[in-house]
Amino acid sequence: MADSAKTSNFLTDIVDADLAAGRVRGPIVTRFPPEPNGFLHIGHAKSILLNFGLAARYGGRAHLRFDDTNPTTEETEYVESIENDVRWLGGDWGEHLHFASDYFGKMYECAERLVVEGKAYVDTQSQEAIREQRGSFERPGAASPHRDRTPSENLDLLRRMRKGEFPDGAAVLRARIDMAHPNVLMRDPLLYRIRHASHHRTGDAWCIYPMYDWAHPLEDAVEGVTHSICTLEFESNRELYDWVLDNTGPWDPRPRQYEFARLALGYTVMSKRKLLQVVNEKRVSGWDDPRMPTIAGMRRRGVTPDALRDFADLIGVAKNNSVVDIGKFEFCVRGDLERRSPRALGVLDPVRLTLVNWTGPDEELDLPWWPAEPDRGGSRKVPFGRDLLVERDDFSAEPPPDWKRLAPGREVRLAGAWVVRCDEVVRGPGGEVEEIRCTFDPASRDATRRGIGTIHWVHGSRSIPAEVRLYDRLFTVEQPDAEGNFLDVMNPASLSSAPGARLEPALHDAAPGTHWQFLREGYFFVDPVDSRPGAPVWNRTMTLKDTWAARAAPADPGRPARPAREPAVPSTPRRSQGDVRAEQRAADPGLVAIHARLAAIPGVSPDQADLLAADAATAAWFDSAVAAGGPPGPTARWLLNELLGLAGDHPLDSLPLAAGAFGRFVSLAESGRTTGAGAKALLQSLVERPGDPADRLAELGLEKVDDRAAVEGAVARVLGAQAAEVARYRSGEKKLLGFLLGAAMRETQGKADPALLRKVLQEALG
Ligand code: ATP
Ligand code: MG
């Protein structure tokens, strides 16, 4: 959770402001509230990392709460898998594992109170009548004939509903708000409905069940949640959320709802209903099939929690919905696996290679697991000799001009071993290559040889057969549920095997759940479910490069991408944004050069270079900002993550903020003279009206107080003024830290460096 806890976003800005203004006095409390009706997916992962990360950042707590208010769709099986997934992602809920159904009694009490106060009534009309009277955005609603029942009539009816005197659908409890309210959700919304159904936890104790809009705010309030974070579809429910809390409280703390954009990912469906359909129709082997976007599937494929966290950090927390380029996800997975996978040798589709001049016995080569990082240590013996196997498509009888692999008369290095030259090719009756006969150069093992490629290999008879599973995207188009039936655009080749695969013998005992890189072939993971001792099953988590983009767009001539082993997509796939940019570049040599130059700048990631080189104007703007003093990495980050969002549809050139001033802004933002939130506020102001960044910083009073003496002074004043709270904190009421932190932040007018303030305060409290 550590990294996510560091990244600022609009929610951390809200919490900072709440603490500074003293709106939250206790700890920051968030919750992750899944409905136990399916497995969690990567969208949920984003929400988990956000909620647990936010709580961790402020020393608060996050709850895991099962939102099990619907009796018919929830299953205990899902509860277990969800707990497992949240824990795997690093979510620690401590004692706070909750079930919404535990609050049925409390919710019912609150309902009776509303009835007694004349704020709710029992409606015994049909569902259709109620729906019809609701009106629409243009048309006000009409009052139910039961709207003016007396509190005692309503109380009697509600109690009889609860006792089971009415069949399903015969009555509902409604809040009595306003049938002409501009927000349709506020037109006397349903609070309870009758369902004679058994619940997975409460059994038959209840036959009335609360609606989401009634239950959710109460669940939050009962648990002391301070920041209730949900996705954007709930924006208009917020008004009702507040109404419920205002009419049932007082609640301390009083929860507040905030919305962020749900994650949508290219080439992926994320609806639980659709994923269930994919599972039920046996289009995959189960919820944990490595092709599934479920947490269980990704875990089994070899994706790590760190990679998911990197991804969540990269995409940030947005306020507007968009489809995230799946290339970003794959980029994070590759980056993570690159760091953790030792390099091994495996040939997926072997062909024999004979060294005709190798006359001695086999040699045992001592090859390091980390060839590029000798300091990491560790090596193993790999048998080498006359009979070897290499990848079939590493040979070409008629190679293209830039071919760096095996071809008649050409030389190539066998990784970690000697340079060999292809002298002769033996073909079978159908013309297929059966054997490549080479001579090796005995002097070449430790000699540097420029201009030749390196290929991987294994020993012919002492390598081991292995079960290898190769995965590809589950869908062939970027937005599978945009139109038509998503099942029609499933990728028929999303799973393939490599039946002839042979691996170096050291991999015989690879433990389930370990990560490896097979040189030039990809990152592999030992399947934790199907592997047996001495018989590991290998999942390819990912290829080393984006083979999908290489398939969709003409290959970059400077960098021959390995062709996919099998054409995975029968029809032309719709391109992702990254693919489109790669294509545009391929058609525009100017952009290729710009991209290459940006990608070579230290501190600018490949992903950033790709985005900056989307068009020449953006790249030129970036260049001017850097020329004016913006450090390249941060300039790229501020430009892509913040400025483009603020600019909206306006071209950068049309902003009041010039590129040079932006560069000076970045250098100021990175200087530590203001906080993260301060820098964002400054940028926003500069986008609205022109001016010098440093002057504006002073004008807005956004300079960070990181002068330790000033911070210590503020802390001392607060501790003096809050002697009672300090004493309670010292006698063990640790949750008062948030309150004291808020008071101290206020004392500095919100300008203290939050980390420094926290440190000084904790030291002062002892
Ligand atoms: P579905 O509509 O597919 O059933 P859901 O959103 O209803 O999914 P829940 O179990 O209710 O599933 O979700 C639990 C939490 O996860 C909610 O707080 C929800 O906001 C969040 N969440 C669900 N999907 C996403 C997503 N794609 N991106 C971010 N957060 C998500
Ligand atoms: Mg839901």
PDB file of C-alpha atoms in Angstrom, residues 519-657:
ATOM      1  CA  LEU A 519      14.757 -15.190 -22.633  1.00  0.00           C
ATOM      2  CA  ARG A 520      13.072 -13.425 -25.574  1.00  0.00           C
ATOM      3  CA  GLU A 521       9.798 -15.312 -25.003  1.00  0.00           C
ATOM      4  CA  GLY A 522       8.159 -13.521 -22.148  1.00  0.00           C
ATOM      5  CA  TYR A 523       7.407 -13.570 -18.447  1.00  0.00           C
ATOM      6  CA  PHE A 524       6.189 -16.897 -17.130  1.00  0.00           C
ATOM      7  CA  PHE A 525       4.534 -17.935 -13.890  1.00  0.00           C
ATOM      8  CA  VAL A 526       4.334 -21.415 -12.416  1.00  0.00           C
ATOM      9  CA  ASP A 527       0.618 -22.134 -12.203  1.00  0.00           C
ATOM     10  CA  PRO A 528      -0.335 -22.457  -8.525  1.00  0.00           C
ATOM     11  CA  VAL A 529      -3.350 -24.661  -9.265  1.00  0.00           C
ATOM     12  CA  ASP A 530      -2.323 -27.227 -11.858  1.00  0.00           C
ATOM     13  CA  SER A 531       1.406 -27.668 -11.152  1.00  0.00           C
ATOM     14  CA  ARG A 532       2.616 -30.857  -9.449  1.00  0.00           C
ATOM     15  CA  PRO A 533       6.005 -31.460  -7.789  1.00  0.00           C
ATOM     16  CA  GLY A 534       8.501 -31.960 -10.598  1.00  0.00           C
ATOM     17  CA  ALA A 535       5.843 -31.079 -13.177  1.00  0.00           C
ATOM     18  CA  PRO A 536       5.364 -27.341 -13.216  1.00  0.00           C
ATOM     19  CA  VAL A 537       2.709 -25.906 -15.516  1.00  0.00           C
ATOM     20  CA  TRP A 538       3.785 -22.610 -17.073  1.00  0.00           C
ATOM     21  CA  ASN A 539       1.509 -19.639 -17.686  1.00  0.00           C
ATOM     22  CA  ARG A 540       2.879 -16.942 -19.922  1.00  0.00           C
ATOM     23  CA  THR A 541       1.909 -13.836 -17.993  1.00  0.00           C
ATOM     24  CA  MET A 542       2.946 -11.584 -20.831  1.00  0.00           C
ATOM     25  CA  THR A 543       5.212 -11.324 -23.834  1.00  0.00           C
ATOM     26  CA  LEU A 544       8.248  -9.064 -23.496  1.00  0.00           C
ATOM     27  CA  LYS A 545       6.950  -6.587 -26.033  1.00  0.00           C
ATOM     28  CA  ASP A 546       3.530  -5.539 -27.098  1.00  0.00           C
ATOM     29  CA  THR A 547       3.017  -8.100 -29.856  1.00  0.00           C
ATOM     30  CA  TRP A 548      -0.576  -6.910 -30.272  1.00  0.00           C
ATOM     31  CA  ALA A 549       0.477  -3.463 -31.395  1.00  0.00           C
ATOM     32  CA  ALA A 550       3.056  -5.055 -33.683  1.00  0.00           C
ATOM     33  CA  ARG A 551       0.294  -7.093 -35.262  1.00  0.00           C
ATOM     34  CA  ALA A 552      -2.113  -4.189 -35.626  1.00  0.00           C
ATOM     35  CA  ALA A 553       0.350  -1.644 -36.990  1.00  0.00           C
ATOM     36  CA  PRO A 554       3.229  -1.990 -39.422  1.00  0.00           C
ATOM     37  CA  ALA A 555       6.320  -2.881 -37.444  1.00  0.00           C
ATOM     38  CA  ASP A 556       8.790  -0.182 -36.557  1.00  0.00           C
ATOM     39  CA  PRO A 557      11.607  -0.943 -38.975  1.00  0.00           C
ATOM     40  CA  GLY A 558      14.303  -0.104 -36.466  1.00  0.00           C
ATOM     41  CA  ARG A 559      13.038  -2.658 -34.003  1.00  0.00           C
ATOM     42  CA  PRO A 560      11.883  -5.918 -35.546  1.00  0.00           C
ATOM     43  CA  ALA A 561       9.187  -7.285 -33.275  1.00  0.00           C
ATOM     44  CA  ARG A 562       8.940 -11.024 -32.974  1.00  0.00           C
ATOM     45  CA  PRO A 563       5.896 -12.132 -34.877  1.00  0.00           C
ATOM     46  CA  ALA A 564       3.172 -13.756 -32.816  1.00  0.00           C
ATOM     47  CA  ARG A 565       3.468 -17.515 -32.868  1.00  0.00           C
ATOM     48  CA  GLU A 566      -0.018 -17.885 -34.240  1.00  0.00           C
ATOM     49  CA  PRO A 567      -2.223 -15.249 -35.798  1.00  0.00           C
ATOM     50  CA  ALA A 568      -4.480 -14.809 -32.791  1.00  0.00           C
ATOM     51  CA  VAL A 569      -7.086 -12.655 -34.432  1.00  0.00           C
ATOM     52  CA  PRO A 570      -8.913 -13.725 -37.531  1.00  0.00           C
ATOM     53  CA  SER A 571     -10.375 -10.307 -38.342  1.00  0.00           C
ATOM     54  CA  THR A 572      -8.669  -6.944 -38.187  1.00  0.00           C
ATOM     55  CA  PRO A 573      -8.793  -5.846 -34.544  1.00  0.00           C
ATOM     56  CA  ARG A 574     -10.042  -2.390 -33.660  1.00  0.00           C
ATOM     57  CA  ARG A 575      -7.031  -0.411 -32.496  1.00  0.00           C
ATOM     58  CA  SER A 576      -6.354   0.831 -29.010  1.00  0.00           C
ATOM     59  CA  GLN A 577      -5.269   4.452 -28.637  1.00  0.00           C
ATOM     60  CA  GLY A 578      -1.678   3.295 -28.235  1.00  0.00           C
ATOM     61  CA  ASP A 579      -1.963   1.278 -31.412  1.00  0.00           C
ATOM     62  CA  VAL A 580      -3.395   4.241 -33.269  1.00  0.00           C
ATOM     63  CA  ARG A 581      -0.483   6.390 -32.154  1.00  0.00           C
ATOM     64  CA  ALA A 582       1.956   3.713 -33.256  1.00  0.00           C
ATOM     65  CA  GLU A 583       0.244   3.686 -36.628  1.00  0.00           C
ATOM     66  CA  GLN A 584       0.249   7.448 -36.992  1.00  0.00           C
ATOM     67  CA  ARG A 585       3.927   7.422 -36.228  1.00  0.00           C
ATOM     68  CA  ALA A 586       4.568   4.722 -38.759  1.00  0.00           C
ATOM     69  CA  ALA A 587       2.960   6.973 -41.369  1.00  0.00           C
ATOM     70  CA  ASP A 588       4.840  10.081 -40.290  1.00  0.00           C
ATOM     71  CA  PRO A 589       8.640   9.884 -40.151  1.00  0.00           C
ATOM     72  CA  GLY A 590       8.671  13.214 -38.287  1.00  0.00           C
ATOM     73  CA  LEU A 591       6.727  11.705 -35.401  1.00  0.00           C
ATOM     74  CA  VAL A 592       8.956   8.646 -35.356  1.00  0.00           C
ATOM     75  CA  ALA A 593      11.954  10.892 -34.847  1.00  0.00           C
ATOM     76  CA  ILE A 594      10.185  12.945 -32.174  1.00  0.00           C
ATOM     77  CA  HIS A 595       9.110   9.794 -30.359  1.00  0.00           C
ATOM     78  CA  ALA A 596      12.610   8.348 -30.475  1.00  0.00           C
ATOM     79  CA  ARG A 597      14.101  11.570 -29.149  1.00  0.00           C
ATOM     80  CA  LEU A 598      11.592  11.884 -26.296  1.00  0.00           C
ATOM     81  CA  ALA A 599      11.936   8.231 -25.343  1.00  0.00           C
ATOM     82  CA  ALA A 600      15.685   8.735 -24.981  1.00  0.00           C
ATOM     83  CA  ILE A 601      15.347  11.561 -22.438  1.00  0.00           C
ATOM     84  CA  PRO A 602      16.228  10.253 -18.977  1.00  0.00           C
ATOM     85  CA  GLY A 603      13.233  10.458 -16.662  1.00  0.00           C
ATOM     86  CA  VAL A 604      10.666  10.267 -19.445  1.00  0.00           C
ATOM     87  CA  SER A 605       9.005   6.835 -19.443  1.00  0.00           C
ATOM     88  CA  PRO A 606       8.199   5.005 -22.694  1.00  0.00           C
ATOM     89  CA  ASP A 607       4.527   5.495 -21.942  1.00  0.00           C
ATOM     90  CA  GLN A 608       4.955   9.223 -21.483  1.00  0.00           C
ATOM     91  CA  ALA A 609       7.023   9.523 -24.641  1.00  0.00           C
ATOM     92  CA  ASP A 610       4.251   7.759 -26.494  1.00  0.00           C
ATOM     93  CA  LEU A 611       1.647  10.224 -25.225  1.00  0.00           C
ATOM     94  CA  LEU A 612       3.795  13.321 -25.714  1.00  0.00           C
ATOM     95  CA  ALA A 613       4.560  12.298 -29.277  1.00  0.00           C
ATOM     96  CA  ALA A 614       0.856  11.974 -30.077  1.00  0.00           C
ATOM     97  CA  ASP A 615       1.222  15.065 -32.236  1.00  0.00           C
ATOM     98  CA  ALA A 616       4.005  17.465 -33.086  1.00  0.00           C
ATOM     99  CA  ALA A 617       2.354  20.418 -31.285  1.00  0.00           C
ATOM    100  CA  THR A 618       2.240  18.686 -27.907  1.00  0.00           C
ATOM    101  CA  ALA A 619       5.839  17.571 -28.277  1.00  0.00           C
ATOM    102  CA  ALA A 620       6.936  21.111 -29.206  1.00  0.00           C
ATOM    103  CA  TRP A 621       5.098  22.504 -26.212  1.00  0.00           C
ATOM    104  CA  PHE A 622       6.851  20.017 -23.976  1.00  0.00           C
ATOM    105  CA  ASP A 623      10.214  20.998 -25.488  1.00  0.00           C
ATOM    106  CA  SER A 624       9.642  24.703 -24.799  1.00  0.00           C
ATOM    107  CA  ALA A 625       8.640  23.977 -21.217  1.00  0.00           C
ATOM    108  CA  VAL A 626      11.800  21.953 -20.670  1.00  0.00           C
ATOM    109  CA  ALA A 627      13.893  24.664 -22.328  1.00  0.00           C
ATOM    110  CA  ALA A 628      12.471  27.137 -19.802  1.00  0.00           C
ATOM    111  CA  GLY A 629      13.749  25.049 -16.924  1.00  0.00           C
ATOM    112  CA  GLY A 630      11.173  22.328 -16.339  1.00  0.00           C
ATOM    113  CA  PRO A 631      12.901  19.066 -15.396  1.00  0.00           C
ATOM    114  CA  PRO A 632      11.889  16.581 -18.154  1.00  0.00           C
ATOM    115  CA  GLY A 633      10.324  13.770 -16.069  1.00  0.00           C
ATOM    116  CA  PRO A 634       8.165  16.016 -13.882  1.00  0.00           C
ATOM    117  CA  THR A 635       7.330  18.224 -16.862  1.00  0.00           C
ATOM    118  CA  ALA A 636       6.019  15.186 -18.716  1.00  0.00           C
ATOM    119  CA  ARG A 637       4.042  14.091 -15.665  1.00  0.00           C
ATOM    120  CA  TRP A 638       2.501  17.508 -14.946  1.00  0.00           C
ATOM    121  CA  LEU A 639       1.689  18.010 -18.596  1.00  0.00           C
ATOM    122  CA  LEU A 640       0.064  14.612 -19.143  1.00  0.00           C
ATOM    123  CA  ASN A 641      -1.583  14.083 -15.777  1.00  0.00           C
ATOM    124  CA  GLU A 642      -2.730  17.568 -14.883  1.00  0.00           C
ATOM    125  CA  LEU A 643      -2.439  20.200 -17.581  1.00  0.00           C
ATOM    126  CA  LEU A 644      -4.180  18.288 -20.372  1.00  0.00           C
ATOM    127  CA  GLY A 645      -7.087  17.651 -17.998  1.00  0.00           C
ATOM    128  CA  LEU A 646      -7.318  21.345 -17.084  1.00  0.00           C
ATOM    129  CA  ALA A 647      -7.058  22.364 -20.728  1.00  0.00           C
ATOM    130  CA  GLY A 648      -9.993  20.160 -21.677  1.00  0.00           C
ATOM    131  CA  ASP A 649     -10.778  20.649 -25.346  1.00  0.00           C
ATOM    132  CA  HIS A 650      -8.620  23.756 -25.713  1.00  0.00           C
ATOM    133  CA  PRO A 651      -5.314  23.388 -27.566  1.00  0.00           C
ATOM    134  CA  LEU A 652      -2.335  24.076 -25.327  1.00  0.00           C
ATOM    135  CA  ASP A 653      -1.351  27.043 -27.500  1.00  0.00           C
ATOM    136  CA  SER A 654      -4.635  28.784 -26.712  1.00  0.00           C
ATOM    137  CA  LEU A 655      -4.164  28.725 -22.921  1.00  0.00           C
ATOM    138  CA  PRO A 656      -3.287  31.885 -20.956  1.00  0.00           C
ATOM    139  CA  LEU A 657      -0.383  29.797 -19.648  1.00  0.00           C
TER     140      LEU A 657
END
